[in-house]
Amino acid sequence: MQLELVIVQRRVQARVPLPRFQPDPHSLAAQQTARRPVVRFADIPLEWTDFRLAFRQTADILHRYDAVDHDDYQRILKLGRDGNSLEPVVAAWYEATSLAEDQPPRQQAPEGEPQGLDQVLVLAIRPFLARCAEVLGQLTDFSEWRRHCPFCGWEPDFAVITPSAERRLICGRCVAQWAFAPFTCPFCSNDDRALVTSFATRDGRYRVYACDVCRRYLKAYDARNAARPVMVSVDTIATLPLDAAAIQRGYLG
Ligand SMILES: [Zn+2]
Ligand SMILES: [Zn+2]
C-alpha cells in the first residue's frame, strides 16, 4: 500500500510547478518572527485538477487496503467530485492544521468528517507542499528549534540523526526537515532525559524516542554509520516492527 501511495505522489510532484509566488522577504520574516509556519494556504501552487486526481487515487488505495471503510470512502469520493465543496474544505483544513509554535497539537480530526479524510488530504497535498518547502528552505534560515513544521505547521512524523549527531525532525505532511533538540519531546516539550525512553534496533539503524510524560513516540533513522541518507518512504515502512514494539510498551504514535 505504501509503495502505491508513493507512486501517486511522485507522479503528481513531477507536474507541480515551482511556486508561482515570489516570496516577499518581509512577510517571510514576519511569519518567522511570530513563529508561524511560512507557507500560507494562498501560497501553495495548487492545481486543482492534479490535486483532485491525487485525492481520488489516494482514497482508492486506502480503501483497497481497508484503511478506509466503505461508507467513509463514498463520502470522500463525493467530496472530491463536487467542484464547489472540495476547495473550501481543503482551505479550512489547512488553516486549522497549520499550527504556530505556541499552539497545542491538534487532538483529532473534527467530528462529522469521514474517517480517513485527514490521511487522504495529507497525502494529496504533500507533492504541492513539498515543492514549497524546497523553494523556501533555500531562502530562509530554519535553524531555530520548533515543535511544529516551520513550513506547514504539521507535526513531525519521523526523524533523522545526522552524521554530526544532530537530530532533525521530518514533517508528516510536507516531509521537510528541521533541527531539534536531541532529547526533547516534540509533542509536549518534555526535556527531562530521565523521562524519555529511547531504544534502537539491534543493527543500530533505527531508534525510538518515547516520552513518558505525554506517552507519544517518534522514530528516527540513525545516519551516523549509514551508507545512505534517510529515505522517508522506505524508512517508515522498514520501521513498522518498531511501531509495534512502542505500542506494546504503551506508547502512542
Ligand atoms: Zn510541513
Ligand atoms: Zn511528550
XYZ file of N, CA and C and ligand atoms in Angstrom:
761
model
N 0.825 -1.201 0.000
C 0.000 0.000 0.000
C 0.868 1.263 0.000
N 1.881 1.287 0.895
C 2.742 2.473 0.982
C 3.408 2.766 -0.353
N 3.820 1.691 -1.017
C 4.507 1.850 -2.292
C 3.574 2.482 -3.323
N 2.329 2.012 -3.369
C 1.376 2.583 -4.319
C 1.129 4.060 -4.016
N 1.099 4.395 -2.738
C 0.883 5.798 -2.359
C 2.054 6.668 -2.816
N 3.263 6.116 -2.688
C 4.451 6.875 -3.099
C 4.418 7.121 -4.607
N 3.968 6.122 -5.367
C 3.929 6.270 -6.829
C 2.979 7.411 -7.222
N 1.818 7.468 -6.590
C 0.864 8.552 -6.880
C 1.513 9.899 -6.600
N 2.213 9.994 -5.460
C 2.814 11.278 -5.090
C 3.919 11.695 -6.047
N 4.743 10.727 -6.459
C 5.823 11.062 -7.402
C 5.240 11.595 -8.699
N 4.165 10.934 -9.168
C 3.558 11.316 -10.438
C 3.047 12.754 -10.361
N 2.397 13.086 -9.258
C 1.859 14.437 -9.132
C 2.994 15.440 -8.948
N 3.971 15.064 -8.121
C 5.045 16.006 -7.815
C 5.805 16.426 -9.067
N 5.950 15.490 -9.998
C 6.671 15.801 -11.229
C 5.947 16.891 -12.010
N 4.650 17.040 -11.752
C 3.871 18.027 -12.513
C 3.679 19.338 -11.774
N 4.086 19.370 -10.518
C 3.842 20.580 -9.743
C 4.790 21.687 -10.188
N 4.238 22.847 -10.574
C 5.118 23.943 -10.984
C 5.845 24.501 -9.764
N 6.960 25.125 -9.971
C 7.599 25.821 -8.860
C 6.612 26.873 -8.386
N 6.602 27.137 -7.090
C 5.621 28.127 -6.622
C 5.686 29.392 -7.470
N 4.499 29.814 -7.870
C 4.428 30.984 -8.748
C 4.749 32.247 -7.995
N 4.505 32.199 -6.687
C 4.672 33.427 -5.926
C 6.147 33.764 -5.758
N 6.427 35.020 -5.707
C 7.757 35.488 -5.353
C 7.676 35.775 -3.868
N 8.211 34.882 -3.021
C 8.006 35.118 -1.591
C 8.537 36.489 -1.197
N 7.696 37.220 -0.516
C 8.071 38.545 -0.067
C 8.930 38.406 1.191
N 10.182 38.849 1.134
C 11.081 38.625 2.275
C 10.543 39.208 3.581
N 9.763 40.302 3.478
C 9.241 40.918 4.706
C 8.186 40.026 5.355
N 7.271 39.470 4.524
C 6.235 38.642 5.142
C 6.829 37.317 5.623
N 7.846 36.816 4.914
C 8.540 35.609 5.386
C 9.137 35.860 6.763
N 9.816 36.986 6.879
C 10.472 37.316 8.143
C 9.427 37.517 9.244
N 8.281 38.115 8.877
C 7.233 38.351 9.876
C 6.665 37.023 10.372
N 6.432 36.083 9.457
C 5.919 34.765 9.855
C 6.926 34.069 10.777
N 8.201 34.199 10.414
C 9.258 33.580 11.209
C 9.310 34.164 12.620
N 9.243 35.493 12.689
C 9.328 36.152 13.988
C 8.143 35.756 14.863
N 6.964 35.624 14.239
C 5.769 35.246 15.001
C 5.756 33.737 15.264
N 6.782 33.037 14.818
C 6.911 31.586 14.956
C 5.686 30.876 14.365
N 5.301 31.362 13.175
C 4.221 30.725 12.439
C 4.805 30.032 11.222
N 4.109 28.996 10.720
C 4.600 28.348 9.503
C 4.647 29.335 8.328
N 5.674 29.214 7.499
C 5.850 30.226 6.450
C 4.981 29.996 5.217
N 4.473 28.776 5.029
C 3.624 28.536 3.849
C 2.165 28.800 4.218
N 1.615 29.871 3.661
C 0.195 30.144 3.886
C -0.598 29.477 2.776
N -1.885 29.211 3.038
C -2.647 28.433 2.061
C -2.601 29.065 0.669
N -2.724 30.387 0.618
C -2.760 31.074 -0.674
C -1.450 30.923 -1.444
N -0.366 30.579 -0.734
C 0.940 30.443 -1.398
C 1.094 29.105 -2.114
N 0.298 28.105 -1.726
C 0.511 26.750 -2.250
C 0.102 26.712 -3.730
N 1.003 26.258 -4.597
C 0.675 26.262 -6.030
C -0.254 25.098 -6.379
N -1.485 25.133 -5.846
C -2.421 24.014 -6.051
C -3.018 24.072 -7.451
N -2.818 22.993 -8.185
C -3.524 22.841 -9.461
C -4.650 21.885 -9.126
N -5.882 22.379 -9.198
C -6.977 21.576 -8.648
C -7.206 20.279 -9.409
N -6.928 20.282 -10.712
C -7.117 19.040 -11.476
C -6.164 17.965 -10.959
N -4.907 18.348 -10.770
C -3.924 17.387 -10.261
C -4.240 17.003 -8.817
N -4.671 17.995 -8.038
C -4.983 17.714 -6.635
C -6.134 16.710 -6.543
N -7.186 16.939 -7.348
C -8.338 16.025 -7.332
C -7.935 14.611 -7.706
N -7.053 14.513 -8.698
C -6.592 13.193 -9.137
C -5.840 12.497 -7.997
N -4.926 13.220 -7.364
C -4.169 12.640 -6.251
C -5.110 12.276 -5.101
N -6.101 13.127 -4.874
C -7.078 12.911 -3.805
C -7.841 11.605 -4.063
N -8.334 11.451 -5.307
C -9.130 10.254 -5.610
C -8.268 8.997 -5.584
N -7.092 9.073 -6.188
C -6.241 7.875 -6.244
C -5.784 7.459 -4.845
N -5.520 8.444 -3.987
C -5.118 8.122 -2.611
C -6.271 7.441 -1.877
N -7.480 7.993 -2.042
C -8.657 7.387 -1.390
C -8.864 5.960 -1.905
N -8.690 5.764 -3.218
C -8.856 4.414 -3.805
C -7.900 3.424 -3.150
N -6.642 3.845 -3.012
C -5.636 2.923 -2.458
C -5.951 2.607 -1.000
N -6.269 3.639 -0.218
C -6.563 3.399 1.211
C -7.786 2.490 1.361
N -8.765 2.670 0.477
C -9.966 1.840 0.536
C -9.628 0.397 0.139
N -8.830 0.254 -0.901
C -8.480 -1.088 -1.381
C -7.757 -1.886 -0.297
N -6.967 -1.185 0.531
C -6.239 -1.886 1.593
C -6.980 -1.814 2.936
N -8.274 -1.501 2.869
C -9.117 -1.475 4.078
C -8.680 -0.465 5.133
N -7.943 0.565 4.704
C -7.563 1.599 5.678
C -8.705 2.614 5.839
N -9.662 2.608 4.906
C -10.838 3.473 4.995
C -12.050 2.593 4.723
N -13.098 2.703 5.541
C -14.238 1.804 5.317
C -15.124 2.311 4.176
N -16.054 1.470 3.747
C -16.769 1.751 2.517
C -17.590 3.045 2.574
N -18.303 3.273 3.672
C -19.139 4.472 3.759
C -18.296 5.746 3.730
N -17.210 5.727 4.487
C -16.344 6.910 4.509
C -15.713 7.132 3.132
N -15.353 6.034 2.494
C -14.776 6.116 1.145
C -15.770 6.794 0.193
N -17.040 6.398 0.252
C -18.057 7.001 -0.621
C -18.204 8.497 -0.325
N -18.165 8.856 0.947
C -18.294 10.282 1.309
C -17.088 11.076 0.824
N -15.902 10.460 0.909
C -14.683 11.146 0.441
C -14.744 11.338 -1.076
N -15.185 10.302 -1.789
C -15.292 10.406 -3.251
C -16.267 11.505 -3.645
N -17.380 11.570 -2.937
C -18.416 12.557 -3.253
C -17.831 13.964 -3.072
N -17.081 14.148 -2.008
C -16.448 15.435 -1.748
C -15.484 15.797 -2.888
N -14.727 14.793 -3.350
C -13.750 15.025 -4.405
C -14.401 15.373 -5.744
N -15.612 14.856 -5.963
C -16.300 15.100 -7.239
C -16.977 16.454 -7.268
N -17.396 16.923 -6.096
C -18.176 18.140 -6.035
C -17.252 19.356 -6.086
N -17.236 19.989 -7.245
C -16.293 21.072 -7.504
C -16.343 22.185 -6.477
N -17.544 22.485 -5.966
C -17.652 23.655 -5.102
C -17.329 23.372 -3.657
N -17.430 22.116 -3.249
C -17.236 21.893 -1.817
C -15.812 21.497 -1.448
N -15.064 20.929 -2.383
C -13.730 20.458 -2.005
C -12.784 21.613 -1.630
N -12.793 22.653 -2.454
C -11.801 23.711 -2.236
C -11.914 24.380 -0.862
N -13.138 24.795 -0.447
C -13.215 25.382 0.907
C -12.871 24.392 2.013
N -13.155 23.110 1.800
C -12.811 22.108 2.821
C -11.292 22.027 2.972
N -10.594 22.009 1.847
C -9.130 21.911 1.892
C -8.539 23.170 2.533
N -9.077 24.333 2.149
C -8.564 25.587 2.700
C -8.781 25.637 4.213
N -9.975 25.265 4.672
C -10.281 25.322 6.108
C -9.434 24.311 6.873
N -9.258 23.140 6.282
C -8.437 22.105 6.926
C -6.998 22.584 7.066
N -6.462 23.218 6.007
C -5.075 23.676 6.081
C -4.925 24.761 7.151
N -5.865 25.706 7.155
C -5.800 26.782 8.161
C -5.833 26.199 9.580
N -6.691 25.204 9.777
C -6.866 24.649 11.125
C -5.684 23.791 11.561
N -4.908 23.313 10.603
C -3.836 22.375 10.957
C -2.448 22.967 10.759
N -2.389 24.215 10.328
C -1.107 24.862 10.096
C -0.757 25.619 11.374
N -0.162 24.901 12.318
C -0.063 25.411 13.676
C 1.156 26.291 13.913
N 0.917 27.409 14.586
C 2.022 28.224 15.065
C 2.676 27.481 16.224
N 3.882 27.929 16.578
C 4.670 27.197 17.558
C 4.020 27.135 18.942
N 3.286 28.190 19.313
C 2.722 28.187 20.670
C 1.349 27.517 20.746
N 0.831 27.019 19.626
C -0.473 26.348 19.672
C -0.308 24.895 20.115
N -1.286 24.382 20.863
C -1.197 22.974 21.250
C -1.432 22.091 20.023
N -0.939 20.849 20.052
C -1.177 19.979 18.908
C -2.675 19.723 18.721
N -3.070 19.534 17.489
C -4.477 19.231 17.227
C -4.748 17.807 17.707
N -5.805 17.628 18.445
C -6.065 16.307 19.008
C -6.518 15.300 17.961
N -7.530 15.633 17.209
C -8.012 14.707 16.181
C -8.836 15.478 15.157
N -9.179 14.812 14.072
C -9.940 15.463 13.021
C -11.305 15.895 13.579
N -11.844 17.027 13.073
C -13.144 17.489 13.567
C -14.227 16.424 13.403
N -15.157 16.439 14.332
C -16.233 15.453 14.310
C -17.092 15.630 13.061
N -17.638 14.543 12.567
C -18.531 14.628 11.420
C -17.803 14.456 10.100
N -16.484 14.560 10.123
C -15.727 14.331 8.894
C -15.625 12.838 8.652
N -15.617 12.424 7.372
C -15.400 10.991 7.136
C -14.059 10.576 7.719
N -14.024 9.432 8.329
C -12.767 8.945 8.895
C -11.806 8.670 7.749
N -10.584 9.055 7.877
C -9.623 8.825 6.798
C -9.424 10.050 5.921
N -10.331 11.037 6.045
C -10.210 12.239 5.201
C -8.876 12.947 5.468
N -8.528 13.027 6.742
C -7.272 13.650 7.133
C -6.093 13.027 6.373
N -6.075 11.708 6.382
C -4.967 10.989 5.756
C -4.944 11.217 4.235
N -6.137 11.227 3.630
C -6.219 11.468 2.185
C -5.727 12.879 1.872
N -6.138 13.859 2.676
C -5.726 15.244 2.435
C -4.217 15.410 2.604
N -3.662 14.803 3.664
C -2.218 14.905 3.905
C -1.444 14.396 2.693
N -1.860 13.236 2.194
C -1.107 12.628 1.097
C -1.338 13.361 -0.220
N -2.567 13.868 -0.432
C -2.868 14.534 -1.701
C -2.189 15.897 -1.797
N -2.018 16.579 -0.659
C -1.434 17.927 -0.709
C 0.100 17.870 -0.630
N 0.629 16.701 -0.228
C 2.077 16.596 0.004
C 2.936 17.046 -1.182
N 2.646 16.592 -2.423
C 3.542 16.998 -3.512
C 3.613 18.513 -3.681
N 2.500 19.202 -3.463
C 2.467 20.647 -3.638
C 3.236 21.348 -2.516
N 2.994 20.877 -1.293
C 3.665 21.487 -0.143
C 5.162 21.204 -0.139
N 5.518 19.989 -0.564
C 6.932 19.614 -0.566
C 7.693 20.556 -1.497
N 7.056 20.936 -2.603
C 7.697 21.836 -3.548
C 7.904 23.221 -2.924
N 6.895 23.680 -2.174
C 7.032 24.981 -1.484
C 8.190 24.939 -0.488
N 8.241 23.850 0.281
C 9.276 23.748 1.313
C 10.658 23.732 0.674
N 10.757 23.066 -0.483
C 12.026 23.007 -1.212
C 12.513 24.426 -1.563
N 11.598 25.216 -2.097
C 11.954 26.574 -2.523
C 12.267 27.457 -1.316
N 11.385 27.414 -0.319
C 11.550 28.294 0.837
C 12.749 27.913 1.691
N 13.067 26.621 1.701
C 14.194 26.152 2.505
C 15.492 26.801 2.076
N 15.549 27.205 0.808
C 16.774 27.827 0.312
C 16.823 29.325 0.611
N 15.667 29.877 1.009
C 15.599 31.330 1.195
C 15.686 31.773 2.641
N 15.381 30.851 3.535
C 15.247 31.259 4.936
C 16.087 30.362 5.822
N 16.420 30.873 6.960
C 17.180 30.103 7.927
C 16.194 29.411 8.879
N 16.196 28.094 8.866
C 15.263 27.358 9.719
C 15.999 26.620 10.825
N 17.029 27.249 11.368
C 17.828 26.538 12.356
C 17.237 26.616 13.764
N 16.232 27.483 13.949
C 15.627 27.594 15.287
C 14.822 26.331 15.597
N 14.929 25.830 16.844
C 14.192 24.618 17.200
C 12.694 24.876 17.236
N 11.962 24.041 16.557
C 10.500 24.163 16.535
C 9.862 22.802 16.741
N 8.715 22.780 17.416
C 7.987 21.523 17.580
C 7.142 21.229 16.350
N 6.568 22.291 15.764
C 5.748 22.120 14.561
C 6.580 22.488 13.334
N 6.212 21.897 12.224
C 6.967 22.150 10.986
C 7.025 23.652 10.695
N 8.232 24.218 10.496
C 8.321 25.661 10.233
C 7.751 26.045 8.858
N 7.544 25.056 8.005
C 6.983 25.345 6.678
C 5.457 25.271 6.691
N 4.895 24.122 7.142
C 3.442 23.951 7.011
C 2.722 23.817 8.352
N 3.453 23.742 9.458
C 2.794 23.735 10.762
C 2.204 22.405 11.202
N 2.547 21.324 10.522
C 2.082 19.988 10.916
C 3.083 19.412 11.926
N 2.770 18.221 12.438
C 3.674 17.583 13.408
C 4.790 16.806 12.722
N 5.903 16.622 13.438
C 6.913 15.705 12.901
C 6.380 14.272 12.963
N 6.826 13.463 12.019
C 6.339 12.096 11.931
C 7.503 11.108 11.951
N 8.717 11.644 11.813
C 9.904 10.812 11.746
C 11.083 11.732 12.042
N 12.268 11.159 12.235
C 13.438 12.000 12.493
C 14.663 11.328 11.889
N 15.726 12.103 11.781
C 16.995 11.530 11.318
C 18.098 12.064 12.223
N 19.017 11.162 12.587
C 20.188 11.587 13.344
C 21.301 11.725 12.313
N 21.820 12.946 12.176
C 22.788 13.205 11.109
C 24.169 12.697 11.517
N 25.085 12.564 10.552
C 26.441 12.116 10.902
C 27.099 12.995 11.962
N 26.678 14.256 12.084
C 27.263 15.094 13.143
C 26.445 15.005 14.435
N 25.603 13.963 14.534
C 24.830 13.659 15.751
C 23.778 14.708 16.084
N 23.344 15.444 15.085
C 22.250 16.394 15.280
C 20.943 15.642 14.972
N 19.872 15.954 15.705
C 18.594 15.317 15.362
C 17.755 16.287 14.549
N 17.282 15.819 13.397
C 16.408 16.635 12.571
C 15.043 15.973 12.512
N 13.992 16.758 12.716
C 12.642 16.218 12.639
C 12.170 16.286 11.191
N 11.256 15.387 10.834
C 10.744 15.348 9.464
C 9.218 15.483 9.513
N 8.712 16.449 8.766
C 7.284 16.758 8.815
C 6.445 15.610 8.248
N 5.345 15.299 8.932
C 4.444 14.239 8.481
C 3.565 14.665 7.321
N 3.631 15.932 6.933
C 2.800 16.391 5.815
C 3.654 16.804 4.612
N 4.640 17.702 4.809
C 5.396 18.193 3.641
C 6.783 17.558 3.549
N 7.145 16.703 4.508
C 8.413 15.963 4.528
C 9.661 16.840 4.630
N 9.467 18.124 4.991
C 10.634 18.982 5.200
C 11.329 18.572 6.499
N 12.595 18.937 6.612
C 13.366 18.622 7.826
C 13.775 19.905 8.533
N 13.866 19.821 9.859
C 14.402 20.947 10.628
C 15.076 20.425 11.891
N 16.039 21.198 12.368
C 16.821 20.757 13.527
C 16.010 20.881 14.810
N 16.261 19.964 15.734
C 15.558 19.999 17.016
C 16.457 19.401 18.083
N 16.189 19.773 19.338
C 16.964 19.251 20.467
C 16.971 17.722 20.420
N 18.127 17.104 20.718
C 18.221 15.648 20.542
C 17.314 14.835 21.462
N 17.002 15.342 22.657
C 16.210 14.509 23.575
C 14.947 15.179 24.095
N 14.509 16.257 23.465
C 13.266 16.905 23.905
C 12.098 16.302 23.137
N 10.982 16.076 23.816
C 9.802 15.533 23.133
C 9.175 16.647 22.288
N 9.021 16.436 20.968
C 8.452 17.499 20.142
C 6.936 17.637 20.310
N 6.315 16.714 21.058
C 4.858 16.791 21.215
C 4.452 17.561 22.473
N 5.263 17.439 23.555
C 4.871 18.131 24.795
C 6.020 18.950 25.382
N 7.162 18.988 24.689
C 8.328 19.771 25.117
C 9.010 19.250 26.383
N 8.634 18.068 26.839
C 9.339 17.464 27.979
C 10.815 17.320 27.632
N 11.695 17.911 28.461
C 13.127 17.788 28.152
C 13.890 17.121 29.292
N 13.164 16.401 30.133
C 13.815 15.643 31.203
C 14.254 14.299 30.618
N 15.553 14.160 30.481
C 16.064 12.963 29.804
C 15.669 11.675 30.493
N 15.458 11.760 31.819
C 15.052 10.565 32.565
C 13.638 10.140 32.180
N 12.889 11.044 31.569
C 11.511 10.733 31.192
C 11.367 10.552 29.683
N 12.496 10.262 29.015
C 12.441 9.904 27.602
C 13.066 8.516 27.468
N 12.262 7.557 27.060
C 12.764 6.198 26.880
C 13.222 6.057 25.438
N 14.473 5.642 25.258
C 14.987 5.532 23.898
C 15.513 4.125 23.677
N 15.124 3.511 22.580
C 15.686 2.200 22.273
C 15.912 2.067 20.770
N 16.864 1.196 20.403
C 17.273 1.096 18.998
C 17.056 -0.326 18.490
N 17.038 -0.467 17.175
C 17.007 -1.817 16.601
C 18.378 -2.449 16.814
N 18.447 -3.765 16.705
C 19.687 -4.458 17.023
C 20.843 -3.983 16.130
N 20.553 -3.673 14.878
C 21.615 -3.217 13.971
C 21.943 -1.735 14.169
N 21.219 -1.073 15.058
C 21.524 0.327 15.364
C 21.063 1.307 14.302
N 20.341 0.818 13.314
C 19.978 1.701 12.215
C 18.813 2.632 12.566
N 17.918 2.113 13.399
C 16.736 2.912 13.746
C 16.605 3.046 15.253
N 15.932 4.116 15.673
C 15.799 4.403 17.095
C 14.399 4.926 17.368
N 13.914 4.679 18.580
C 12.627 5.233 19.013
C 12.892 6.150 20.200
N 12.249 7.329 20.205
C 12.254 8.207 21.373
C 10.826 8.222 21.893
N 10.612 7.667 23.082
C 9.253 7.617 23.616
C 9.182 8.499 24.852
N 8.141 9.321 24.909
C 8.033 10.292 26.004
C 7.184 9.720 27.136
N 7.738 9.719 28.338
C 6.994 9.170 29.472
C 6.069 10.200 30.112
N 6.011 11.401 29.550
C 5.067 12.404 30.042
C 3.788 12.343 29.200
N 3.907 12.513 27.874
C 2.687 12.517 27.034
C 2.435 11.157 26.382
N 3.350 10.229 26.537
C 3.233 8.848 26.041
C 3.319 8.729 24.515
N 3.729 9.793 23.829
C 3.873 9.659 22.378
C 5.314 9.296 22.031
N 5.512 8.753 20.834
C 6.861 8.375 20.442
C 7.167 8.853 19.027
N 8.464 8.908 18.727
C 8.935 9.330 17.413
C 10.051 8.374 16.990
N 9.996 7.920 15.752
C 11.038 7.024 15.246
C 12.101 7.857 14.515
N 13.319 7.309 14.474
C 14.395 8.028 13.787
C 15.284 7.055 13.021
N 15.856 7.563 11.950
C 16.873 6.835 11.195
C 18.219 7.371 11.657
N 19.104 6.468 12.061
C 20.408 6.894 12.551
C 21.400 6.857 11.387
N 21.722 8.032 10.850
C 22.570 8.107 9.659
C 24.051 8.185 10.008
N 24.387 8.038 11.304
C 25.787 8.229 11.693
C 26.733 7.213 11.072
N 26.283 5.950 11.002
C 27.163 4.948 10.388
C 26.503 4.331 9.169
N 25.624 5.082 8.548
C 24.827 4.503 7.468
C 25.442 4.803 6.103
N 25.130 3.918 5.161
C 25.690 4.073 3.828
C 24.851 5.012 2.965
N 23.640 5.297 3.409
C 22.778 6.154 2.589
C 22.049 7.145 3.484
N 21.536 8.241 2.893
C 20.760 9.193 3.687
C 19.368 8.631 4.008
N 18.631 9.330 4.872
C 17.284 8.884 5.211
C 16.407 8.895 3.955
N 15.543 7.876 3.831
C 14.562 7.829 2.734
C 13.217 7.583 3.398
N 12.479 8.671 3.593
C 11.301 8.595 4.455
C 10.332 7.488 4.042
N 10.077 7.380 2.719
C 9.073 6.398 2.308
C 9.545 4.971 2.594
N 10.849 4.734 2.504
C 11.401 3.398 2.780
C 11.497 3.184 4.295
N 12.041 4.178 4.985
C 12.344 4.004 6.408
C 11.092 3.921 7.291
N 10.016 4.599 6.872
C 8.810 4.479 7.696
C 8.237 3.061 7.572
N 8.428 2.428 6.431
C 7.925 1.053 6.269
C 8.850 0.065 6.972
N 10.160 0.286 6.824
C 11.132 -0.631 7.440
C 11.009 -0.636 8.962
N 10.427 0.418 9.522
C 10.361 0.517 10.983
C 8.998 0.119 11.552
N 8.144 -0.506 10.748
C 6.840 -0.923 11.284
C 6.984 -1.822 12.524
N 8.002 -2.722 12.574
C 8.159 -3.509 13.804
C 8.461 -2.652 15.040
N 9.121 -1.503 14.813
C 9.387 -0.604 15.949
C 8.098 0.042 16.461
N 7.169 0.317 15.533
C 5.867 0.836 15.966
C 5.201 -0.184 16.872
N 5.246 -1.430 16.438
C 4.624 -2.497 17.237
C 5.257 -2.557 18.615
N 6.602 -2.449 18.657
C 7.314 -2.533 19.944
C 6.926 -1.352 20.842
N 6.827 -0.141 20.254
C 6.490 1.047 21.048
C 5.059 0.951 21.574
N 4.152 0.507 20.701
C 2.738 0.416 21.109
C 2.574 -0.643 22.202
N 3.343 -1.715 22.060
C 3.304 -2.774 23.077
C 3.739 -2.257 24.454
N 4.666 -1.287 24.433
C 5.099 -0.693 25.702
C 4.166 0.407 26.181
N 3.068 0.596 25.470
C 2.046 1.532 25.940
C 2.183 2.954 25.409
N 2.994 3.143 24.372
C 3.134 4.489 23.795
C 2.202 4.653 22.601
N 1.958 5.923 22.261
C 1.048 6.228 21.152
C 1.819 6.878 20.020
N 1.443 6.538 18.794
C 2.116 7.090 17.612
C 1.834 8.541 17.408
Zn 5.482 20.503 6.936
Zn 5.909 14.258 25.298
